Amino acid sequence: MSQKQLHSTEELDQFVNENGKRLLFKHSTICPISTAAYDEFQAYVQDNAMPSAVILVREDRPVSNAVAERFEIKHESPQIFLLENGQVKWHTSHWKITKDAITQAVQE
């Protein structure tokens, strides 16, 4: 399953509004904590066929801000969201982003 990088709010809307479960990861390419969390996210995605997308928070700040506004969840980086049918079912940030945590959230 391919992973998307979202560069616009239109791409965000399209990704969020698709049916089923999907993962959205907000990543800062200059943060070592974000890099570690991104590696955990990638490990999950490589082993599971789940639609996923990444927002690079520095490069695509308007898209990152749109996530915080749309879901009324304070921006953090790194940050991951499990979406289902357009709604946030689970989210976490920083060191709590692990392959095991994602696996557990998806299974619930």
PDB file of C-alpha atoms in Angstrom, residues 13-23 70-71 82-89:
ATOM      1  CA  ASP A  13      -9.455  16.577   2.945  1.00  0.00           C
ATOM      2  CA  GLN A  14      -9.383  13.836   0.320  1.00  0.00           C
ATOM      3  CA  PHE A  15      -7.274  11.535   2.518  1.00  0.00           C
ATOM      4  CA  VAL A  16      -9.348  12.115   5.670  1.00  0.00           C
ATOM      5  CA  ASN A  17     -12.695  11.683   3.925  1.00  0.00           C
ATOM      6  CA  GLU A  18     -11.937   8.265   2.464  1.00  0.00           C
ATOM      7  CA  ASN A  19     -13.703   5.326   4.121  1.00  0.00           C
ATOM      8  CA  GLY A  20     -12.008   2.923   6.489  1.00  0.00           C
ATOM      9  CA  LYS A  21      -9.075   3.124   8.847  1.00  0.00           C
ATOM     10  CA  ARG A  22      -5.986   5.133   7.938  1.00  0.00           C
ATOM     11  CA  LEU A  23      -2.942   6.592   9.653  1.00  0.00           C
ATOM     12  CA  ARG A  70     -10.110  20.376  11.921  1.00  0.00           C
ATOM     13  CA  PHE A  71      -9.886  17.868  14.768  1.00  0.00           C
ATOM     14  CA  LEU A  82      -5.739   6.832  13.571  1.00  0.00           C
ATOM     15  CA  LEU A  83      -8.653   7.967  11.442  1.00  0.00           C
ATOM     16  CA  GLU A  84     -11.762   5.986  10.655  1.00  0.00           C
ATOM     17  CA  ASN A  85     -14.407   7.323   8.290  1.00  0.00           C
ATOM     18  CA  GLY A  86     -13.208  10.901   8.760  1.00  0.00           C
ATOM     19  CA  GLN A  87     -13.014  10.826  12.563  1.00  0.00           C
ATOM     20  CA  VAL A  88     -10.026  10.586  14.910  1.00  0.00           C
ATOM     21  CA  LYS A  89     -10.269   7.280  16.791  1.00  0.00           C
TER      22      LYS A  89
END
